[in-house]
PDB file of C-alpha atoms in Angstrom:
ATOM      1  CA  GLN A   1      15.641   9.315   6.229  1.00 79.00           C
ATOM      2  CA  VAL A   2      13.924   7.240   3.581  1.00 84.00           C
ATOM      3  CA  GLN A   3      10.986   9.067   2.037  1.00 90.00           C
ATOM      4  CA  LEU A   4       8.209   7.265   0.187  1.00 94.00           C
ATOM      5  CA  VAL A   5       6.308   8.513  -2.855  1.00 96.00           C
ATOM      6  CA  GLU A   6       3.232   6.797  -4.254  1.00 97.00           C
ATOM      7  CA  SER A   7       2.224   6.855  -7.912  1.00 98.00           C
ATOM      8  CA  GLY A   8       0.107   4.948 -10.389  1.00 98.00           C
ATOM      9  CA  GLY A   9      -3.353   5.986  -9.321  1.00 98.00           C
ATOM     10  CA  GLY A  10      -6.013   7.148 -11.736  1.00 98.00           C
ATOM     11  CA  LEU A  11      -9.512   6.654 -13.058  1.00 98.00           C
ATOM     12  CA  VAL A  12     -10.490   3.133 -14.090  1.00 98.00           C
ATOM     13  CA  GLN A  13     -13.726   1.355 -14.880  1.00 98.00           C
ATOM     14  CA  THR A  14     -15.183  -1.428 -12.761  1.00 98.00           C
ATOM     15  CA  GLY A  15     -13.299  -4.636 -13.421  1.00 98.00           C
ATOM     16  CA  GLY A  16     -10.155  -2.823 -14.491  1.00 98.00           C
ATOM     17  CA  SER A  17      -6.642  -2.976 -13.067  1.00 98.00           C
ATOM     18  CA  LEU A  18      -4.027  -0.580 -11.770  1.00 98.00           C
ATOM     19  CA  ARG A  19      -0.532  -1.017 -10.411  1.00 98.00           C
ATOM     20  CA  LEU A  20       0.515   1.372  -7.696  1.00 98.00           C
ATOM     21  CA  SER A  21       4.157   2.088  -6.982  1.00 98.00           C
ATOM     22  CA  CYS A  22       5.805   3.126  -3.735  1.00 97.00           C
ATOM     23  CA  ALA A  23       9.241   4.493  -4.540  1.00 96.00           C
ATOM     24  CA  ALA A  24      11.863   5.306  -1.961  1.00 91.00           C
ATOM     25  CA  SER A  25      14.297   8.181  -1.958  1.00 87.00           C
ATOM     26  CA  GLY A  26      17.046   9.084   0.456  1.00 88.00           C
ATOM     27  CA  GLY A  27      17.874   5.497   1.249  1.00 87.00           C
ATOM     28  CA  SER A  28      17.264   1.852   0.510  1.00 87.00           C
ATOM     29  CA  LEU A  29      13.868   0.227   0.772  1.00 87.00           C
ATOM     30  CA  SER A  30      15.378  -3.249   0.806  1.00 87.00           C
ATOM     31  CA  THR A  31      15.767  -3.348   4.593  1.00 88.00           C
ATOM     32  CA  LEU A  32      12.269  -2.092   5.353  1.00 90.00           C
ATOM     33  CA  ASN A  33       8.888  -3.744   5.768  1.00 95.00           C
ATOM     34  CA  VAL A  34       6.307  -1.731   3.854  1.00 97.00           C
ATOM     35  CA  GLY A  35       2.547  -1.536   4.022  1.00 97.00           C
ATOM     36  CA  TRP A  36      -0.242  -0.212   1.807  1.00 98.00           C
ATOM     37  CA  PHE A  37      -3.306   1.487   3.242  1.00 98.00           C
ATOM     38  CA  ARG A  38      -6.222   3.460   1.855  1.00 98.00           C
ATOM     39  CA  ARG A  39      -8.611   6.123   3.066  1.00 97.00           C
ATOM     40  CA  ALA A  40     -12.001   6.294   1.419  1.00 95.00           C
ATOM     41  CA  ALA A  41     -12.963   9.756   2.644  1.00 90.00           C
ATOM     42  CA  LEU A  42     -11.622  12.614   4.717  1.00 86.00           C
ATOM     43  CA  GLY A  43     -12.117  12.005   8.402  1.00 89.00           C
ATOM     44  CA  GLN A  44     -12.006   8.249   8.037  1.00 92.00           C
ATOM     45  CA  GLU A  45      -9.181   6.136   9.339  1.00 94.00           C
ATOM     46  CA  ARG A  46      -6.724   4.552   6.938  1.00 96.00           C
ATOM     47  CA  ASP A  47      -7.566   0.917   6.288  1.00 97.00           C
ATOM     48  CA  PHE A  48      -4.866  -1.712   6.061  1.00 98.00           C
ATOM     49  CA  LEU A  49      -4.577  -3.465   2.701  1.00 98.00           C
ATOM     50  CA  ALA A  50      -1.298  -5.360   2.489  1.00 98.00           C
ATOM     51  CA  ALA A  51       2.217  -5.538   3.854  1.00 98.00           C
ATOM     52  CA  ILE A  52       5.445  -7.086   2.677  1.00 97.00           C
ATOM     53  CA  SER A  53       8.430  -8.142   4.697  1.00 95.00           C
ATOM     54  CA  VAL A  54      12.079  -7.652   3.853  1.00 93.00           C
ATOM     55  CA  ASN A  55      11.772 -11.278   2.732  1.00 93.00           C
ATOM     56  CA  PRO A  56       9.465 -10.741  -0.257  1.00 93.00           C
ATOM     57  CA  SER A  57       7.862 -14.154   0.163  1.00 95.00           C
ATOM     58  CA  ILE A  58       6.293 -12.994   3.439  1.00 96.00           C
ATOM     59  CA  THR A  59       3.186 -10.961   2.752  1.00 97.00           C
ATOM     60  CA  TYR A  60       0.005 -10.069   4.597  1.00 97.00           C
ATOM     61  CA  TYR A  61      -3.400  -9.089   3.225  1.00 97.00           C
ATOM     62  CA  ALA A  62      -6.644  -7.728   4.520  1.00 97.00           C
ATOM     63  CA  ASP A  63      -9.510 -10.138   3.937  1.00 96.00           C
ATOM     64  CA  SER A  64     -11.396  -7.475   2.005  1.00 93.00           C
ATOM     65  CA  ILE A  65      -8.886  -7.435  -0.861  1.00 96.00           C
ATOM     66  CA  LYS A  66      -7.373 -10.899  -0.678  1.00 93.00           C
ATOM     67  CA  GLY A  67      -7.313 -12.538  -4.088  1.00 95.00           C
ATOM     68  CA  ARG A  68      -7.637  -9.249  -5.978  1.00 98.00           C
ATOM     69  CA  PHE A  69      -4.595  -7.272  -4.800  1.00 98.00           C
ATOM     70  CA  THR A  70      -0.972  -8.421  -4.782  1.00 98.00           C
ATOM     71  CA  ILE A  71       1.924  -6.723  -3.023  1.00 98.00           C
ATOM     72  CA  SER A  72       5.457  -7.174  -4.300  1.00 97.00           C
ATOM     73  CA  ARG A  73       8.822  -5.486  -4.190  1.00 96.00           C
ATOM     74  CA  ASP A  74      11.729  -4.860  -6.522  1.00 94.00           C
ATOM     75  CA  ASN A  75      14.742  -3.944  -4.427  1.00 90.00           C
ATOM     76  CA  ALA A  76      16.810  -3.180  -7.513  1.00 92.00           C
ATOM     77  CA  LYS A  77      14.309  -0.400  -8.316  1.00 93.00           C
ATOM     78  CA  ASN A  78      13.856   0.548  -4.663  1.00 93.00           C
ATOM     79  CA  THR A  79      10.104   0.172  -5.120  1.00 96.00           C
ATOM     80  CA  VAL A  80       7.169  -1.704  -3.623  1.00 97.00           C
ATOM     81  CA  TYR A  81       4.112  -2.347  -5.794  1.00 98.00           C
ATOM     82  CA  LEU A  82       0.437  -2.992  -5.263  1.00 98.00           C
ATOM     83  CA  GLN A  83      -1.191  -4.731  -8.215  1.00 98.00           C
ATOM     84  CA  MET A  84      -4.942  -4.234  -8.074  1.00 98.00           C
ATOM     85  CA  ASN A  85      -7.229  -6.332 -10.259  1.00 98.00           C
ATOM     86  CA  ASN A  86     -10.985  -6.567 -10.681  1.00 98.00           C
ATOM     87  CA  LEU A  87     -11.440  -3.120  -9.195  1.00 98.00           C
ATOM     88  CA  LYS A  88     -14.798  -2.120  -7.760  1.00 97.00           C
ATOM     89  CA  PRO A  89     -16.343   1.283  -7.038  1.00 97.00           C
ATOM     90  CA  GLU A  90     -15.814   0.665  -3.319  1.00 96.00           C
ATOM     91  CA  ASP A  91     -12.066   0.572  -3.971  1.00 97.00           C
ATOM     92  CA  THR A  92     -12.201   4.298  -4.670  1.00 97.00           C
ATOM     93  CA  ALA A  93      -9.876   5.910  -2.140  1.00 98.00           C
ATOM     94  CA  LEU A  94      -6.594   7.666  -1.541  1.00 98.00           C
ATOM     95  CA  TYR A  95      -3.893   5.002  -1.357  1.00 98.00           C
ATOM     96  CA  TYR A  96      -0.814   5.338   0.838  1.00 98.00           C
ATOM     97  CA  CYS A  97       2.348   3.395   1.500  1.00 97.00           C
ATOM     98  CA  ALA A  98       4.381   3.610   4.683  1.00 96.00           C
ATOM     99  CA  ARG A  99       7.299   2.043   6.524  1.00 94.00           C
ATOM    100  CA  ARG A 100       6.750  -0.425   9.333  1.00 94.00           C
ATOM    101  CA  ILE A 101       7.953   1.041  12.617  1.00 93.00           C
ATOM    102  CA  TRP A 102       8.899  -1.776  14.964  1.00 87.00           C
ATOM    103  CA  GLY A 103       7.726  -1.435  18.520  1.00 86.00           C
ATOM    104  CA  ARG A 104       4.686   0.584  17.502  1.00 88.00           C
ATOM    105  CA  GLY A 105       1.209  -0.716  16.846  1.00 88.00           C
ATOM    106  CA  ASN A 106       0.435  -3.848  14.883  1.00 90.00           C
ATOM    107  CA  ASN A 107       1.319  -4.956  11.397  1.00 92.00           C
ATOM    108  CA  ASP A 108      -2.201  -4.200  10.169  1.00 95.00           C
ATOM    109  CA  THR A 109      -2.857  -0.841  11.820  1.00 95.00           C
ATOM    110  CA  PRO A 110      -1.763   2.666  10.826  1.00 95.00           C
ATOM    111  CA  ALA A 111      -0.154   3.085  14.255  1.00 95.00           C
ATOM    112  CA  GLY A 112       2.428   0.497  13.266  1.00 95.00           C
ATOM    113  CA  TYR A 113       3.714   2.614  10.400  1.00 96.00           C
ATOM    114  CA  GLY A 114       5.366   5.947   9.761  1.00 92.00           C
ATOM    115  CA  PHE A 115       6.972   8.106   7.099  1.00 92.00           C
ATOM    116  CA  TRP A 116       3.765   8.109   5.074  1.00 93.00           C
ATOM    117  CA  GLY A 117       3.756   9.221   1.479  1.00 90.00           C
ATOM    118  CA  GLN A 118       1.304  11.834   0.161  1.00 94.00           C
ATOM    119  CA  GLY A 119      -0.954   9.238  -1.388  1.00 97.00           C
ATOM    120  CA  THR A 120      -2.228   8.506  -4.873  1.00 98.00           C
ATOM    121  CA  GLN A 121      -5.909   8.728  -5.783  1.00 98.00           C
ATOM    122  CA  VAL A 122      -7.716   5.725  -7.244  1.00 98.00           C
ATOM    123  CA  THR A 123     -11.197   6.242  -8.638  1.00 98.00           C
ATOM    124  CA  VAL A 124     -13.253   3.340  -9.939  1.00 98.00           C
ATOM    125  CA  SER A 125     -16.284   4.246 -12.034  1.00 97.00           C
ATOM    126  CA  SER A 126     -19.348   2.030 -12.210  1.00 91.00           C
TER     127      SER A 126
END
């Protein structure tokens, strides 16, 4: 089974940028749709941010981050990225990537995804 591992999180000031990576092991990511989510605090649900199809020109974004975040993929590196610009304190969260599971949930809900990574923490200071 393909396993996903997130990286690239860290501490950044307001207005700064980070690029998160979602790397696959145990198989190819090129045939999978992948989504990014975040959870602001324990006990809260994961919020949808962006998703990318096998066709990299097909992408989806939550309204809350549209224009600031960009999802992309590099199949040669078996990795999906989330470029985050103009970060705000409210972007502070644990960020996850996951595989789209067809037949389950919707494209923009956690129920539509599985094989979650462990997450990478992003903290934006004011």
